[in-house]
PDB file of C-alpha atoms in Angstrom:
ATOM      1  CA  MET A 124      -0.006   0.029   0.117  1.00 82.00           C
ATOM      2  CA  SER A 125       1.395   3.365  -0.858  1.00 84.00           C
ATOM      3  CA  THR A 126       1.870   6.262   1.516  1.00 80.00           C
ATOM      4  CA  LEU A 127      -0.452   8.413  -0.348  1.00 78.00           C
ATOM      5  CA  ASP A 128      -3.213   5.690  -0.085  1.00 84.00           C
ATOM      6  CA  ILE A 129      -2.510   5.428   3.772  1.00 83.00           C
ATOM      7  CA  LEU A 130      -2.975   9.240   4.061  1.00 80.00           C
ATOM      8  CA  ARG A 131      -6.182   9.261   2.073  1.00 80.00           C
ATOM      9  CA  ILE A 132      -7.767   6.439   4.189  1.00 84.00           C
ATOM     10  CA  LEU A 133      -6.663   8.265   7.540  1.00 83.00           C
ATOM     11  CA  THR A 134      -8.095  11.630   6.414  1.00 83.00           C
ATOM     12  CA  ALA A 135     -11.183  10.391   4.691  1.00 82.00           C
ATOM     13  CA  SER A 136     -13.454  12.137   7.278  1.00 85.00           C
ATOM     14  CA  CYS A 137     -11.540  15.437   6.780  1.00 84.00           C
ATOM     15  CA  ARG A 138     -14.067  17.891   5.092  1.00 82.00           C
ATOM     16  CA  TYR A 139     -11.214  19.909   3.604  1.00 82.00           C
ATOM     17  CA  GLN A 140      -9.653  16.884   1.861  1.00 78.00           C
ATOM     18  CA  ARG A 141      -9.421  17.509  -2.049  1.00 77.00           C
ATOM     19  CA  PRO A 142      -9.946  14.704  -4.469  1.00 75.00           C
ATOM     20  CA  PRO A 143      -6.989  13.626  -6.512  1.00 71.00           C
ATOM     21  CA  GLY A 144      -6.473  15.690  -9.691  1.00 77.00           C
ATOM     22  CA  SER A 145      -8.311  18.613  -8.374  1.00 80.00           C
ATOM     23  CA  PRO A 146      -6.699  22.165  -8.724  1.00 83.00           C
ATOM     24  CA  PRO A 147      -4.672  23.425  -5.665  1.00 79.00           C
ATOM     25  CA  ALA A 148      -6.493  25.482  -3.075  1.00 80.00           C
ATOM     26  CA  ARG A 149      -6.754  29.106  -3.456  1.00 83.00           C
ATOM     27  CA  LYS A 150      -5.336  31.711  -1.198  1.00 81.00           C
ATOM     28  CA  TYR A 151      -8.358  31.840   1.178  1.00 83.00           C
ATOM     29  CA  GLU A 152      -9.750  28.234   0.738  1.00 80.00           C
ATOM     30  CA  HIS A 153      -9.461  25.947   3.642  1.00 81.00           C
ATOM     31  CA  LEU A 154      -6.933  23.086   3.021  1.00 78.00           C
ATOM     32  CA  CYS A 155      -6.533  19.705   4.761  1.00 79.00           C
ATOM     33  CA  LEU A 156      -3.172  19.937   6.376  1.00 79.00           C
ATOM     34  CA  ALA A 157      -2.715  16.161   7.319  1.00 78.00           C
ATOM     35  CA  ALA A 158       0.721  14.884   6.342  1.00 75.00           C
ATOM     36  CA  ILE A 159       2.780  11.936   6.893  1.00 76.00           C
ATOM     37  CA  THR A 160       6.382  12.682   7.599  1.00 80.00           C
ATOM     38  CA  LEU A 161       8.748   9.769   6.887  1.00 76.00           C
ATOM     39  CA  PRO A 162      12.250   9.598   8.115  1.00 83.00           C
ATOM     40  CA  PRO A 163      14.874  10.018   5.375  1.00 82.00           C
ATOM     41  CA  PRO A 164      16.088   6.827   3.917  1.00 79.00           C
ATOM     42  CA  ALA A 165      19.164   5.389   5.518  1.00 81.00           C
ATOM     43  CA  ARG A 166      22.309   5.947   3.432  1.00 76.00           C
ATOM     44  CA  PRO A 167      25.233   3.728   3.870  1.00 72.00           C
ATOM     45  CA  THR A 168      28.202   5.790   5.136  1.00 69.00           C
ATOM     46  CA  THR A 169      31.756   4.657   5.150  1.00 65.00           C
ATOM     47  CA  PRO A 170      33.142   5.016   8.533  1.00 65.00           C
ATOM     48  CA  VAL A 171      36.106   7.467   8.798  1.00 60.00           C
ATOM     49  CA  PRO A 172      38.616   6.537  11.353  1.00 64.00           C
ATOM     50  CA  PRO A 173      39.891   9.418  13.479  1.00 66.00           C
ATOM     51  CA  GLY A 174      43.052  11.259  12.460  1.00 69.00           C
ATOM     52  CA  VAL A 175      44.601  12.649   9.420  1.00 73.00           C
ATOM     53  CA  PRO A 176      45.001  10.552   6.176  1.00 85.00           C
ATOM     54  CA  PHE A 177      48.461   9.682   4.831  1.00 90.00           C
ATOM     55  CA  THR A 178      49.012   9.802   1.031  1.00 91.00           C
ATOM     56  CA  ILE A 179      51.415   7.866  -1.068  1.00 92.00           C
ATOM     57  CA  GLU A 180      52.648   9.546  -4.104  1.00 92.00           C
ATOM     58  CA  VAL A 181      54.929   8.414  -6.969  1.00 92.00           C
ATOM     59  CA  TRP A 182      56.855  11.234  -8.752  1.00 90.00           C
ATOM     60  CA  LYS A 183      57.915  11.390 -12.282  1.00 87.00           C
ATOM     61  CA  GLU A 184      61.067   9.552 -13.288  1.00 80.00           C
ATOM     62  CA  THR A 185      62.612  12.898 -14.466  1.00 80.00           C
ATOM     63  CA  GLY A 186      61.407  14.602 -11.201  1.00 72.00           C
ATOM     64  CA  GLY A 187      59.623  17.855 -10.655  1.00 80.00           C
ATOM     65  CA  CYS A 188      55.978  16.796 -10.221  1.00 88.00           C
ATOM     66  CA  VAL A 189      53.678  13.985  -8.907  1.00 89.00           C
ATOM     67  CA  GLU A 190      53.026  11.315 -11.458  1.00 89.00           C
ATOM     68  CA  ALA A 191      50.304   9.499  -9.445  1.00 89.00           C
ATOM     69  CA  GLN A 192      48.785   9.693  -6.119  1.00 90.00           C
ATOM     70  CA  LEU A 193      48.527   5.875  -5.212  1.00 89.00           C
ATOM     71  CA  ALA A 194      46.559   5.948  -2.026  1.00 87.00           C
ATOM     72  CA  VAL A 195      44.960   7.890   0.874  1.00 88.00           C
ATOM     73  CA  ILE A 196      45.186   5.655   3.904  1.00 87.00           C
ATOM     74  CA  TYR A 197      44.301   6.394   7.477  1.00 81.00           C
ATOM     75  CA  PRO A 198      46.359   4.228   9.970  1.00 84.00           C
ATOM     76  CA  ILE A 199      50.059   4.725   9.866  1.00 86.00           C
ATOM     77  CA  ALA A 200      50.914   1.136   9.984  1.00 89.00           C
ATOM     78  CA  MET A 201      48.877   0.391   6.812  1.00 90.00           C
ATOM     79  CA  ALA A 202      50.351   3.545   5.056  1.00 91.00           C
ATOM     80  CA  ARG A 203      53.909   2.396   5.752  1.00 93.00           C
ATOM     81  CA  ALA A 204      53.116  -1.162   4.498  1.00 93.00           C
ATOM     82  CA  ALA A 205      51.618   0.394   1.279  1.00 93.00           C
ATOM     83  CA  PHE A 206      54.709   2.726   1.034  1.00 94.00           C
ATOM     84  CA  GLU A 207      57.094  -0.169   1.130  1.00 94.00           C
ATOM     85  CA  THR A 208      55.007  -2.014  -1.628  1.00 94.00           C
ATOM     86  CA  ALA A 209      54.972   1.139  -3.839  1.00 92.00           C
ATOM     87  CA  CYS A 210      58.768   1.355  -3.368  1.00 92.00           C
ATOM     88  CA  GLU A 211      59.102  -2.230  -4.752  1.00 93.00           C
ATOM     89  CA  LEU A 212      56.716  -1.614  -7.692  1.00 92.00           C
ATOM     90  CA  TRP A 213      58.185   1.702  -8.778  1.00 89.00           C
ATOM     91  CA  PRO A 214      61.950   0.992  -8.443  1.00 89.00           C
ATOM     92  CA  LYS A 215      63.056   3.959 -10.709  1.00 87.00           C
ATOM     93  CA  HIS A 216      60.771   6.631  -9.325  1.00 89.00           C
ATOM     94  CA  GLU A 217      60.949   8.753  -5.997  1.00 91.00           C
ATOM     95  CA  VAL A 218      58.047   7.668  -3.667  1.00 92.00           C
ATOM     96  CA  THR A 219      56.784   9.738  -0.790  1.00 93.00           C
ATOM     97  CA  LEU A 220      54.624   9.149   2.200  1.00 93.00           C
ATOM     98  CA  ARG A 221      53.031  12.309   3.399  1.00 92.00           C
ATOM     99  CA  ASP A 222      50.812  13.606   6.257  1.00 89.00           C
ATOM    100  CA  ARG A 223      49.194  16.651   4.543  1.00 85.00           C
ATOM    101  CA  CYS A 224      52.371  18.687   3.698  1.00 86.00           C
ATOM    102  CA  ARG A 225      54.741  16.874   6.028  1.00 90.00           C
ATOM    103  CA  ILE A 226      56.858  14.167   4.446  1.00 91.00           C
ATOM    104  CA  VAL A 227      56.891  11.201   6.630  1.00 91.00           C
ATOM    105  CA  ALA A 228      59.023   8.830   4.550  1.00 93.00           C
ATOM    106  CA  ARG A 229      60.789   9.355   1.113  1.00 93.00           C
ATOM    107  CA  ARG A 230      62.474   6.851  -1.038  1.00 91.00           C
ATOM    108  CA  GLU A 231      64.856   8.902  -3.181  1.00 88.00           C
ATOM    109  CA  ARG A 232      65.294   8.268  -6.882  1.00 82.00           C
ATOM    110  CA  PRO A 233      68.094   5.773  -7.232  1.00 76.00           C
ATOM    111  CA  GLU A 234      71.335   6.949  -8.903  1.00 78.00           C
ATOM    112  CA  PRO A 235      71.927   5.511 -12.403  1.00 70.00           C
ATOM    113  CA  PRO A 236      74.648   2.812 -12.506  1.00 69.00           C
ATOM    114  CA  ALA A 237      78.268   4.238 -12.960  1.00 68.00           C
ATOM    115  CA  SER A 238      79.018   2.191 -16.000  1.00 64.00           C
ATOM    116  CA  ALA A 239      75.985   3.928 -17.854  1.00 53.00           C
ATOM    117  CA  GLU A 240      77.243   7.261 -16.640  1.00 53.00           C
ATOM    118  CA  SER A 241      80.685   6.682 -17.953  1.00 55.00           C
ATOM    119  CA  ALA A 242      79.455   5.368 -21.260  1.00 55.00           C
ATOM    120  CA  ALA A 243      77.306   8.504 -21.745  1.00 59.00           C
ATOM    121  CA  ALA A 244      80.193  10.947 -21.066  1.00 58.00           C
ATOM    122  CA  PRO A 245      82.442  11.720 -24.113  1.00 60.00           C
ATOM    123  CA  PRO A 246      86.128  10.920 -23.726  1.00 57.00           C
ATOM    124  CA  PRO A 247      88.366  14.131 -23.078  1.00 56.00           C
TER     125      PRO A 247
END
């Protein structure tokens, strides 16, 4: 049974009730003020743990700017574990673990091998 049907049955004896499809009441006409107020539908909310989230970012291989923000994680223990995993997955990039603007942990970009550096330099 719909809510509107329940309202009509409960207010059937009201002399100010208007039939369905009738025009709205004018300014000085009496109007049945019966209403059913239902609670708002429950929305599933994700629980937010207390504290400030930590972000894990991977920087471009050439440096200068963030290439990807990998995660926003709340507990520091989980953030450190995700940081270690990100360091393994992106071996040539700088990876940071931040608390807002404060850097908690940073893995610097690894230095290129010495043999590749000497091969790139022209002989004197």
